Short mmCIF file of C-alpha atoms in Angstrom, two decimals:
data_model
loop_
_atom_site.label_atom_id
_atom_site.label_comp_id
_atom_site.label_asym_id
_atom_site.label_seq_id
_atom_site.Cartn_x
_atom_site.Cartn_y
_atom_site.Cartn_z
CA MET A 6 -21.22 22.42 -2.18
CA ARG A 7 -19.14 19.67 -0.63
CA ARG A 8 -17.95 17.08 -3.13
CA THR A 9 -19.09 13.46 -2.83
CA PRO A 10 -16.51 10.63 -2.91
CA VAL A 11 -17.20 7.39 -4.77
CA TYR A 12 -14.78 4.64 -3.76
CA ILE A 13 -14.34 1.75 -6.20
CA VAL A 14 -12.68 -1.14 -4.35
CA CYS A 15 -11.51 -3.59 -6.97
CA SER A 16 -9.09 -6.18 -8.26
CA PRO A 17 -8.90 -8.34 -11.38
CA ARG A 18 -7.84 -11.21 -9.10
CA PRO A 19 -9.78 -13.25 -6.51
CA ALA A 20 -8.85 -13.76 -2.86
CA VAL A 21 -6.91 -10.51 -2.36
CA GLY A 22 -8.94 -9.09 0.55
CA LYS A 23 -11.14 -6.81 -1.55
CA THR A 24 -14.37 -7.25 0.41
CA LEU A 25 -12.49 -6.95 3.71
CA ILE A 26 -11.14 -3.56 2.67
CA ALA A 27 -14.54 -2.47 1.35
CA ARG A 28 -16.08 -3.46 4.71
CA ALA A 29 -13.56 -1.52 6.75
CA LEU A 30 -13.89 1.53 4.49
CA THR A 31 -17.70 1.44 4.62
CA GLU A 32 -17.74 1.22 8.41
CA PHE A 33 -15.22 4.05 8.65
CA LEU A 34 -17.39 6.28 6.46
CA VAL A 35 -20.47 5.51 8.55
CA LEU A 36 -18.54 6.43 11.68
CA GLN A 37 -17.10 9.58 10.12
CA ARG A 38 -20.05 10.92 8.13
CA GLY A 39 -23.07 9.17 9.62
CA ALA A 40 -24.24 7.77 6.30
CA VAL A 41 -22.91 5.78 3.35
CA THR A 42 -24.38 3.87 0.43
CA ALA A 43 -22.54 0.74 -0.67
CA PHE A 44 -23.03 -1.29 -3.83
CA ASP A 45 -22.18 -4.97 -4.18
CA ILE A 46 -21.18 -6.15 -7.66
CA ASN A 47 -20.09 -9.73 -6.99
CA LEU A 48 -20.97 -13.00 -8.65
CA ARG A 49 -19.07 -15.76 -6.90
CA GLU A 50 -17.12 -14.10 -4.11
CA PRO A 51 -17.79 -13.28 -0.46
CA SER A 52 -19.89 -10.15 -0.73
CA LEU A 53 -20.27 -6.88 1.12
CA LEU A 54 -24.03 -7.42 1.22
CA ASN A 55 -23.54 -10.40 3.54
CA TYR A 56 -21.59 -8.30 6.06
CA LEU A 57 -23.32 -4.91 5.90
CA PRO A 58 -26.87 -5.47 4.62
CA GLY A 59 -28.15 -2.31 6.29
CA VAL A 60 -26.17 0.02 3.98
CA THR A 61 -25.45 -2.22 0.98
CA GLU A 62 -27.43 -2.79 -2.21
CA THR A 63 -26.89 -5.34 -4.95
CA ALA A 64 -25.95 -3.75 -8.27
CA LEU A 65 -25.91 -5.33 -11.73
CA ILE A 66 -24.04 -4.18 -14.82
CA SER A 67 -24.96 -7.11 -17.07
CA ASP A 68 -27.71 -5.17 -18.85
CA THR A 69 -28.46 -1.57 -19.81
CA PHE A 70 -31.14 -1.10 -17.16
CA GLY A 71 -28.79 -2.18 -14.36
CA GLN A 72 -25.99 -0.01 -15.70
CA MET A 73 -28.20 3.08 -15.85
CA ALA A 74 -29.66 2.43 -12.40
CA LEU A 75 -26.19 2.24 -10.86
CA MET A 76 -24.67 5.20 -12.69
CA ASP A 77 -27.64 7.41 -11.85
CA ARG A 78 -26.93 6.77 -8.16
CA LEU A 79 -23.18 7.35 -8.45
CA ILE A 80 -23.26 10.63 -10.37
CA VAL A 81 -25.22 12.57 -7.72
CA ASN A 82 -23.40 15.04 -5.47
CA ASP A 83 -25.61 14.43 -2.44
CA GLY A 84 -22.90 14.43 0.24
CA VAL A 85 -23.37 10.70 0.93
CA PRO A 86 -20.17 8.78 0.15
CA LYS A 87 -20.50 5.68 -2.00
CA VAL A 88 -18.50 2.44 -1.86
CA ILE A 89 -18.49 -0.13 -4.65
CA ASP A 90 -17.32 -3.67 -3.89
CA LEU A 91 -16.45 -4.68 -7.45
CA GLY A 92 -16.03 -8.42 -7.96
CA PHE A 93 -13.16 -9.61 -10.14
CA HIS A 94 -15.56 -11.19 -12.66
CA ALA A 95 -17.05 -7.75 -13.33
CA PHE A 96 -13.75 -5.82 -13.34
CA ASP A 97 -13.24 -5.52 -17.11
CA ASP A 98 -16.90 -4.86 -17.92
CA TYR A 99 -17.23 -2.16 -15.25
CA PHE A 100 -14.23 -0.12 -16.32
CA LYS A 101 -15.08 -0.57 -20.00
CA LEU A 102 -18.53 0.82 -19.20
CA ILE A 103 -17.36 3.90 -17.33
CA ALA A 104 -14.79 4.63 -20.06
CA GLU A 105 -17.45 4.40 -22.77
CA ILE A 106 -19.87 6.77 -21.02
CA GLY A 107 -17.19 9.24 -19.88
CA PHE A 108 -18.07 8.74 -16.23
CA MET A 109 -14.84 10.14 -14.78
CA LYS A 110 -15.10 13.48 -16.57
CA GLU A 111 -18.83 13.85 -15.91
CA ALA A 112 -18.36 12.96 -12.24
CA ASP A 113 -15.75 15.69 -11.82
CA ARG A 114 -18.05 18.20 -13.50
CA ARG A 115 -20.87 17.34 -11.11
CA GLY A 116 -18.81 17.50 -7.92
CA VAL A 117 -18.28 13.75 -7.52
CA ASP A 118 -14.81 12.35 -6.85
CA PRO A 119 -14.22 8.73 -7.96
CA ILE A 120 -11.37 7.03 -6.08
CA VAL A 121 -10.16 3.63 -7.28
CA LEU A 122 -8.64 1.40 -4.59
CA PHE A 123 -6.85 -1.25 -6.64
CA ILE A 124 -5.71 -4.41 -4.85
CA PRO A 125 -2.99 -6.29 -6.76
CA ASP A 126 -1.27 -9.58 -6.27
CA ARG A 127 1.90 -10.74 -8.04
CA ASP A 128 0.04 -12.28 -10.96
CA ARG A 129 0.59 -10.72 -14.38
CA ALA A 130 -3.14 -9.96 -14.61
CA SER A 131 -2.72 -7.34 -11.86
CA SER A 132 0.05 -5.58 -13.76
CA VAL A 133 -1.93 -5.58 -17.00
CA ALA A 134 -5.05 -4.24 -15.26
CA TRP A 135 -3.08 -1.53 -13.44
CA THR A 136 -1.52 -0.34 -16.69
CA MET A 137 -4.94 -0.31 -18.36
CA LEU A 138 -6.44 1.83 -15.59
CA ARG A 139 -3.57 4.32 -15.61
CA GLU A 140 -3.70 4.70 -19.40
CA THR A 141 -7.50 4.80 -19.69
CA PHE A 142 -8.05 7.20 -16.78
CA PRO A 143 -4.81 9.24 -16.61
CA ASN A 144 -6.27 11.97 -14.39
CA ALA A 145 -8.18 9.73 -11.99
CA ALA A 146 -7.28 9.00 -8.38
CA ILE A 147 -6.07 5.38 -8.58
CA VAL A 148 -4.45 4.08 -5.40
CA PRO A 149 -2.78 0.66 -5.10
CA VAL A 150 -3.57 -1.22 -1.88
CA GLU A 151 -0.59 -3.10 -0.46
CA ASN A 152 -2.28 -5.94 1.39
CA GLU A 153 0.44 -7.80 3.29
CA HIS A 154 -1.68 -10.96 3.26
CA VAL A 155 -1.16 -11.00 -0.49
CA LEU A 156 2.04 -9.05 -1.17
CA TRP A 157 5.17 -9.81 0.82
CA GLY A 158 8.33 -7.82 0.30
CA PRO A 159 8.68 -4.85 -2.04
CA LEU A 160 5.79 -3.86 -4.27
CA PRO A 161 6.05 -4.92 -7.93
CA ARG A 162 7.89 -2.24 -9.90
CA GLU A 163 4.74 -1.12 -11.73
CA PHE A 164 3.44 0.31 -8.44
CA ALA A 165 6.71 1.75 -7.16
CA ARG A 166 6.00 5.34 -8.25
CA VAL A 167 2.66 5.59 -6.47
CA ARG A 168 2.23 5.83 -2.72
CA PRO A 169 0.30 2.70 -1.69
CA PHE A 170 -2.42 2.30 0.91
CA LYS A 171 -0.90 -0.29 3.25
CA VAL A 172 -2.92 -2.95 5.07
CA ALA A 173 -0.95 -4.98 7.60
CA ALA A 174 -1.26 -8.74 7.86
CA LEU A 175 -3.07 -10.28 10.82
CA PRO A 176 -2.51 -13.68 12.46
CA ALA A 177 -4.85 -16.44 11.31
CA PHE A 178 -6.89 -16.48 14.53
CA LEU A 179 -7.64 -12.74 14.22
CA LYS A 180 -8.52 -13.15 10.55
CA SER A 181 -11.07 -15.76 11.59
CA ILE A 182 -12.60 -13.32 14.07
CA ILE A 183 -13.02 -10.44 11.63
CA GLY A 184 -14.31 -12.89 9.02
CA ARG A 185 -17.48 -13.52 11.03
CA LEU A 186 -20.59 -12.01 9.47
CA ASN A 187 -21.59 -10.30 12.73
CA PHE A 188 -18.20 -8.69 13.35
CA SER A 189 -18.11 -4.88 13.25
CA PHE A 190 -14.85 -2.94 13.18
CA SER A 191 -16.40 0.21 14.65
CA HIS A 192 -18.24 -1.69 17.37
CA TYR A 193 -14.98 -3.39 18.30
CA LEU A 194 -13.21 -0.04 18.63
CA ARG A 195 -15.98 1.32 20.85
CA THR A 196 -16.27 -1.70 23.14
CA ASN A 197 -12.76 -3.10 23.40
CA LYS A 198 -10.86 -1.40 26.20
CA ASP A 199 -7.43 -2.83 25.42
CA GLN A 200 -6.10 -0.28 22.96
CA SER A 201 -2.77 -2.09 22.86
CA SER A 202 -4.25 -5.25 21.35
CA GLU A 203 -3.12 -6.13 17.84
CA LEU A 204 -6.63 -6.08 16.39
CA HIS A 205 -7.50 -2.73 18.00
CA GLN A 206 -4.35 -1.18 16.56
CA TRP A 207 -5.02 -2.75 13.14
CA VAL A 208 -8.53 -1.27 12.93
CA ARG A 209 -7.49 2.12 14.29
CA THR A 210 -4.51 2.31 11.91
CA ASN A 211 -6.67 1.53 8.89
CA TYR A 212 -9.27 4.10 9.92
CA THR A 213 -6.51 6.69 10.32
CA ARG A 214 -5.15 5.83 6.87
CA PHE A 215 -8.59 6.14 5.32
CA ARG A 216 -8.81 9.62 6.81
CA GLU A 217 -5.33 10.53 5.55
CA LEU A 218 -6.21 9.25 2.09
CA GLU A 219 -9.29 11.43 2.00
CA LEU A 220 -7.37 14.50 3.17
CA ASN A 221 -4.58 13.94 0.64
CA LEU A 222 -7.09 13.68 -2.18
CA ILE A 223 -8.82 16.87 -1.04
CA LEU A 224 -5.51 18.74 -0.91
CA HIS A 225 -4.58 17.40 -4.35
CA LYS A 226 -7.92 18.59 -5.71
CA LEU A 227 -7.43 22.04 -4.22
CA GLY A 228 -3.91 22.20 -5.55
#
């Protein structure tokens, strides 16, 4: 049976483009697979639910009932990819939870592949969180996201040994366009005829990289 990916888009820091990347990934998966279930775990940030209410549910991990309800949905190999937009306020609690319940090992046993997309900035908190993830989940797929809006120049040395997922910076006027609640990346690709435009190339490049990421993880799993 085909394995089911669970993407955890996260950062211990605010304002690093986390929800933007979760949006683009969710739309890519809808376009590629026809279905996706997204979970929004945000307290005070722009949330995925605001942008993609048709495929996104609010999730809570502040009590046992909410934790069980979420994990029961994530551990199922149903062929429907999952995306978690994990707010920075919930970062520590979420990864403490999945470490305590052995989620990573159980997911692998059940045919579910968790993939952590970690978005750092140059604050020390990013380095500490990255080290914690690598030590706590040594066999997990943990991919740093090099968002050029946040990181200029070479990646911090802690991330140098891992191939990053790169997201190019956009001019301010294009950022304002994609920041609108009714903007859809996939709809833009389908309807915009100027394939040479900067925004068209940005969306297409990110979709291609999402596909390459998925293929590389599959090949790694097979290897």
